[in-house]
Amino acid sequence: MPIAGAVDILAVSPKKSPVQVEAPAAVAAPEKPVAKTAAAKKAEDLKLAAAEKKAAETAKATKKAADEIKAKAAAKKAEADAKKAEAKKLASQPSRIWVQIGVGRDKAAIAFDWRKFNKDHAAAFKGRQAFMSDMGRTNRMLVGPFATQKAASAFLAELKAAKFDRGFIWTSAAGQAVDPLAGK
């Protein structure tokens, strides 16, 4: 039985609790990419073009440097080869003492003169060989080589005694080509 002034608890509805439980949040859909504006696209294209240009310039500079290194190496090799060739030429054509007995432009005419000299002055030229050396636009006709100036002077004296009054002593420079006379 109810007491006077008492509250009927069955008639009272319960109050909601101050803690409210939230429903789980829905998973957000991934954001769609925002369409780029024309200005943003152009700026990106310019950045890309600048990067490509820089890469091309770097590649060009690298290639140029490599080419310069190769060119320097080739030049050094060519210089070394030239020095070797010069040394070989000097060794094959050392400085020697000769007696020059004539000059001429036409090598066949020089060979003819040599045969004539041998015929007319056989005793003086017996056992001797003729050589030629370039002298600008003409050629020297030489006899020799002689071991010393004294030996060359003695040969000149033999020529004068044989009534062959041409000739003088000439010393070839190292490397000066002096070749046997062809067509004797």
mmCIF file of C-alpha atoms in Angstrom:
data_model
loop_
_atom_site.group_PDB
_atom_site.id
_atom_site.type_symbol
_atom_site.label_atom_id
_atom_site.label_comp_id
_atom_site.label_asym_id
_atom_site.label_seq_id
_atom_site.Cartn_x
_atom_site.Cartn_y
_atom_site.Cartn_z
ATOM 1 C CA MET A 1 0.000 0.000 0.000
ATOM 2 C CA PRO A 2 1.211 3.315 -0.865
ATOM 3 C CA ILE A 3 2.108 5.795 1.737
ATOM 4 C CA ALA A 4 0.828 9.282 1.483
ATOM 5 C CA GLY A 5 3.251 11.679 -0.266
ATOM 6 C CA ALA A 6 5.258 8.819 -1.688
ATOM 7 C CA VAL A 7 6.168 8.696 -5.347
ATOM 8 C CA ASP A 8 5.012 5.821 -7.404
ATOM 9 C CA ILE A 9 8.182 4.685 -9.118
ATOM 10 C CA LEU A 10 6.326 2.555 -11.542
ATOM 11 C CA ALA A 11 4.633 5.591 -12.970
ATOM 12 C CA VAL A 12 7.904 7.491 -13.495
ATOM 13 C CA SER A 13 9.876 6.799 -16.634
ATOM 14 C CA PRO A 14 13.636 6.663 -16.275
ATOM 15 C CA LYS A 15 15.742 9.643 -17.321
ATOM 16 C CA LYS A 16 18.221 9.213 -20.078
ATOM 17 C CA SER A 17 21.824 8.888 -18.972
ATOM 18 C CA PRO A 18 24.084 11.852 -19.574
ATOM 19 C CA VAL A 19 26.563 9.620 -21.518
ATOM 20 C CA GLN A 20 25.390 9.229 -24.984
ATOM 21 C CA VAL A 21 26.767 6.525 -27.170
ATOM 22 C CA GLU A 22 27.380 7.633 -30.689
ATOM 23 C CA ALA A 23 26.823 5.451 -33.640
ATOM 24 C CA PRO A 24 30.033 4.403 -35.417
ATOM 25 C CA ALA A 25 31.062 6.979 -38.038
ATOM 26 C CA ALA A 26 30.622 5.925 -41.609
ATOM 27 C CA VAL A 27 33.889 5.339 -43.495
ATOM 28 C CA ALA A 28 34.484 8.356 -45.674
ATOM 29 C CA ALA A 29 34.824 7.695 -49.369
ATOM 30 C CA PRO A 30 38.233 8.619 -50.818
ATOM 31 C CA GLU A 31 38.353 12.141 -52.095
ATOM 32 C CA LYS A 32 38.146 12.498 -55.796
ATOM 33 C CA PRO A 33 41.130 14.290 -57.254
ATOM 34 C CA VAL A 34 40.391 17.876 -57.786
ATOM 35 C CA ALA A 35 40.610 18.791 -61.425
ATOM 36 C CA LYS A 36 43.769 20.825 -62.052
ATOM 37 C CA THR A 37 43.319 24.287 -63.298
ATOM 38 C CA ALA A 38 44.933 25.255 -66.587
ATOM 39 C CA ALA A 39 47.431 27.489 -64.779
ATOM 40 C CA ALA A 40 48.464 24.698 -62.393
ATOM 41 C CA LYS A 41 48.855 22.259 -65.318
ATOM 42 C CA LYS A 42 50.957 24.796 -67.255
ATOM 43 C CA ALA A 43 53.178 25.409 -64.202
ATOM 44 C CA GLU A 44 53.682 21.656 -63.790
ATOM 45 C CA ASP A 45 54.508 21.302 -67.502
ATOM 46 C CA LEU A 46 57.042 24.144 -67.227
ATOM 47 C CA LYS A 47 58.689 22.465 -64.222
ATOM 48 C CA LEU A 48 58.888 19.186 -66.143
ATOM 49 C CA ALA A 49 60.320 20.909 -69.230
ATOM 50 C CA ALA A 50 62.914 22.732 -67.097
ATOM 51 C CA ALA A 51 63.945 19.454 -65.454
ATOM 52 C CA GLU A 52 64.251 17.752 -68.850
ATOM 53 C CA LYS A 53 66.281 20.693 -70.205
ATOM 54 C CA LYS A 54 68.625 20.580 -67.213
ATOM 55 C CA ALA A 55 69.069 16.819 -67.624
ATOM 56 C CA ALA A 56 69.835 17.291 -71.344
ATOM 57 C CA GLU A 57 72.344 20.075 -70.579
ATOM 58 C CA THR A 58 74.025 17.907 -67.950
ATOM 59 C CA ALA A 59 74.234 15.000 -70.401
ATOM 60 C CA LYS A 60 75.613 17.316 -73.091
ATOM 61 C CA ALA A 61 78.227 18.748 -70.693
ATOM 62 C CA THR A 62 79.224 15.242 -69.592
ATOM 63 C CA LYS A 63 79.575 14.109 -73.215
ATOM 64 C CA LYS A 64 81.585 17.238 -74.067
ATOM 65 C CA ALA A 65 83.925 16.629 -71.127
ATOM 66 C CA ALA A 66 84.347 12.977 -72.141
ATOM 67 C CA ASP A 67 85.032 14.029 -75.752
ATOM 68 C CA GLU A 68 87.629 16.567 -74.572
ATOM 69 C CA ILE A 69 89.341 13.896 -72.482
ATOM 70 C CA LYS A 70 89.356 11.526 -75.465
ATOM 71 C CA ALA A 71 90.698 14.282 -77.746
ATOM 72 C CA LYS A 72 93.482 15.128 -75.288
ATOM 73 C CA ALA A 73 94.390 11.451 -74.992
ATOM 74 C CA ALA A 74 94.399 11.081 -78.785
ATOM 75 C CA ALA A 75 96.561 14.213 -79.130
ATOM 76 C CA LYS A 76 99.031 12.884 -76.561
ATOM 77 C CA LYS A 77 99.159 9.540 -78.355
ATOM 78 C CA ALA A 78 99.669 11.249 -81.721
ATOM 79 C CA GLU A 79 102.441 13.386 -80.232
ATOM 80 C CA ALA A 80 104.114 10.324 -78.742
ATOM 81 C CA ASP A 81 103.778 8.472 -82.061
ATOM 82 C CA ALA A 82 105.266 11.465 -83.905
ATOM 83 C CA LYS A 83 108.199 11.551 -81.490
ATOM 84 C CA LYS A 84 108.755 7.822 -81.988
ATOM 85 C CA ALA A 85 108.579 8.235 -85.768
ATOM 86 C CA GLU A 86 111.014 11.169 -85.630
ATOM 87 C CA ALA A 87 113.404 9.181 -83.451
ATOM 88 C CA LYS A 88 113.150 6.246 -85.862
ATOM 89 C CA LYS A 89 113.735 8.566 -88.831
ATOM 90 C CA LEU A 90 116.760 10.128 -87.136
ATOM 91 C CA ALA A 91 118.120 6.687 -86.329
ATOM 92 C CA SER A 92 117.595 5.443 -89.899
ATOM 93 C CA GLN A 93 119.086 8.594 -91.465
ATOM 94 C CA PRO A 94 121.904 9.813 -89.218
ATOM 95 C CA SER A 95 124.054 12.796 -90.087
ATOM 96 C CA ARG A 96 126.721 11.704 -92.594
ATOM 97 C CA ILE A 97 129.499 13.208 -94.692
ATOM 98 C CA TRP A 98 129.077 13.164 -98.492
ATOM 99 C CA VAL A 99 130.676 14.602 -101.600
ATOM 100 C CA GLN A 100 128.143 16.343 -103.802
ATOM 101 C CA ILE A 101 129.019 15.942 -107.481
ATOM 102 C CA GLY A 102 125.902 17.309 -109.162
ATOM 103 C CA VAL A 103 122.321 18.531 -108.950
ATOM 104 C CA GLY A 104 119.233 17.996 -111.046
ATOM 105 C CA ARG A 105 115.493 18.028 -111.058
ATOM 106 C CA ASP A 106 114.929 14.981 -113.268
ATOM 107 C CA LYS A 107 115.975 11.786 -111.519
ATOM 108 C CA ALA A 108 116.419 9.947 -114.826
ATOM 109 C CA ALA A 109 118.819 12.674 -116.002
ATOM 110 C CA ILE A 110 120.769 12.379 -112.738
ATOM 111 C CA ALA A 111 121.088 8.620 -113.312
ATOM 112 C CA PHE A 112 122.308 9.327 -116.872
ATOM 113 C CA ASP A 113 124.912 11.787 -115.550
ATOM 114 C CA TRP A 114 126.103 9.196 -113.013
ATOM 115 C CA ARG A 115 126.624 6.623 -115.767
ATOM 116 C CA LYS A 116 128.538 9.238 -117.828
ATOM 117 C CA PHE A 117 130.734 10.194 -114.856
ATOM 118 C CA ASN A 118 131.510 6.503 -114.228
ATOM 119 C CA LYS A 119 132.426 6.018 -117.898
ATOM 120 C CA ASP A 120 134.579 9.165 -118.210
ATOM 121 C CA HIS A 121 136.285 8.877 -114.783
ATOM 122 C CA ALA A 122 136.138 5.141 -114.084
ATOM 123 C CA ALA A 123 139.198 5.038 -111.840
ATOM 124 C CA ALA A 124 137.919 7.805 -109.522
ATOM 125 C CA PHE A 125 134.405 6.360 -109.144
ATOM 126 C CA LYS A 126 135.404 2.668 -109.043
ATOM 127 C CA GLY A 127 133.590 0.918 -106.182
ATOM 128 C CA ARG A 128 131.540 4.027 -105.352
ATOM 129 C CA GLN A 129 127.770 4.307 -105.272
ATOM 130 C CA ALA A 130 125.632 7.357 -106.080
ATOM 131 C CA PHE A 131 122.927 8.671 -103.769
ATOM 132 C CA MET A 132 120.271 11.368 -104.015
ATOM 133 C CA SER A 133 118.880 13.798 -101.489
ATOM 134 C CA ASP A 134 116.065 16.286 -101.865
ATOM 135 C CA MET A 135 117.162 19.918 -102.119
ATOM 136 C CA GLY A 136 113.930 21.897 -102.447
ATOM 137 C CA ARG A 137 112.940 21.924 -106.126
ATOM 138 C CA THR A 138 115.947 19.908 -107.184
ATOM 139 C CA ASN A 139 118.032 16.955 -105.976
ATOM 140 C CA ARG A 140 121.637 16.525 -104.894
ATOM 141 C CA MET A 141 123.759 13.779 -106.507
ATOM 142 C CA LEU A 142 126.055 12.452 -103.793
ATOM 143 C CA VAL A 143 128.891 9.976 -103.393
ATOM 144 C CA GLY A 144 129.695 8.490 -100.036
ATOM 145 C CA PRO A 145 129.116 8.366 -97.169
ATOM 146 C CA PHE A 146 132.567 9.018 -95.765
ATOM 147 C CA ALA A 147 133.664 8.268 -92.215
ATOM 148 C CA THR A 148 135.465 11.600 -91.776
ATOM 149 C CA GLN A 149 135.969 14.994 -93.412
ATOM 150 C CA LYS A 150 139.535 13.931 -94.137
ATOM 151 C CA ALA A 151 138.325 10.880 -96.116
ATOM 152 C CA ALA A 152 135.911 13.068 -98.090
ATOM 153 C CA SER A 153 138.723 15.568 -98.822
ATOM 154 C CA ALA A 154 140.935 12.711 -100.033
ATOM 155 C CA PHE A 155 138.186 11.593 -102.428
ATOM 156 C CA LEU A 156 137.846 15.175 -103.739
ATOM 157 C CA ALA A 157 141.618 15.194 -104.372
ATOM 158 C CA GLU A 158 141.262 11.919 -106.363
ATOM 159 C CA LEU A 159 138.497 13.509 -108.437
ATOM 160 C CA LYS A 160 140.652 16.567 -109.201
ATOM 161 C CA ALA A 161 143.550 14.334 -110.159
ATOM 162 C CA ALA A 162 141.189 12.519 -112.564
ATOM 163 C CA LYS A 163 140.276 15.920 -114.124
ATOM 164 C CA PHE A 164 136.813 15.940 -112.489
ATOM 165 C CA ASP A 165 136.804 19.365 -110.962
ATOM 166 C CA ARG A 166 133.239 19.467 -109.650
ATOM 167 C CA GLY A 167 132.271 18.576 -106.170
ATOM 168 C CA PHE A 168 132.321 19.706 -102.590
ATOM 169 C CA ILE A 169 131.832 18.207 -99.148
ATOM 170 C CA TRP A 170 128.275 18.235 -97.805
ATOM 171 C CA THR A 171 127.101 16.927 -94.440
ATOM 172 C CA SER A 172 123.513 15.703 -94.258
ATOM 173 C CA ALA A 173 121.470 16.615 -91.191
ATOM 174 C CA ALA A 174 120.183 13.836 -88.969
ATOM 175 C CA GLY A 175 116.894 12.686 -90.452
ATOM 176 C CA GLN A 176 117.691 14.068 -93.940
ATOM 177 C CA ALA A 177 116.657 11.391 -96.415
ATOM 178 C CA VAL A 178 119.546 10.218 -98.570
ATOM 179 C CA ASP A 179 118.544 7.353 -100.835
ATOM 180 C CA PRO A 180 120.502 5.234 -103.326
ATOM 181 C CA LEU A 181 120.240 6.504 -106.887
ATOM 182 C CA ALA A 182 117.797 4.331 -108.826
ATOM 183 C CA GLY A 183 118.212 3.423 -112.483
ATOM 184 C CA LYS A 184 122.024 3.242 -112.544
#
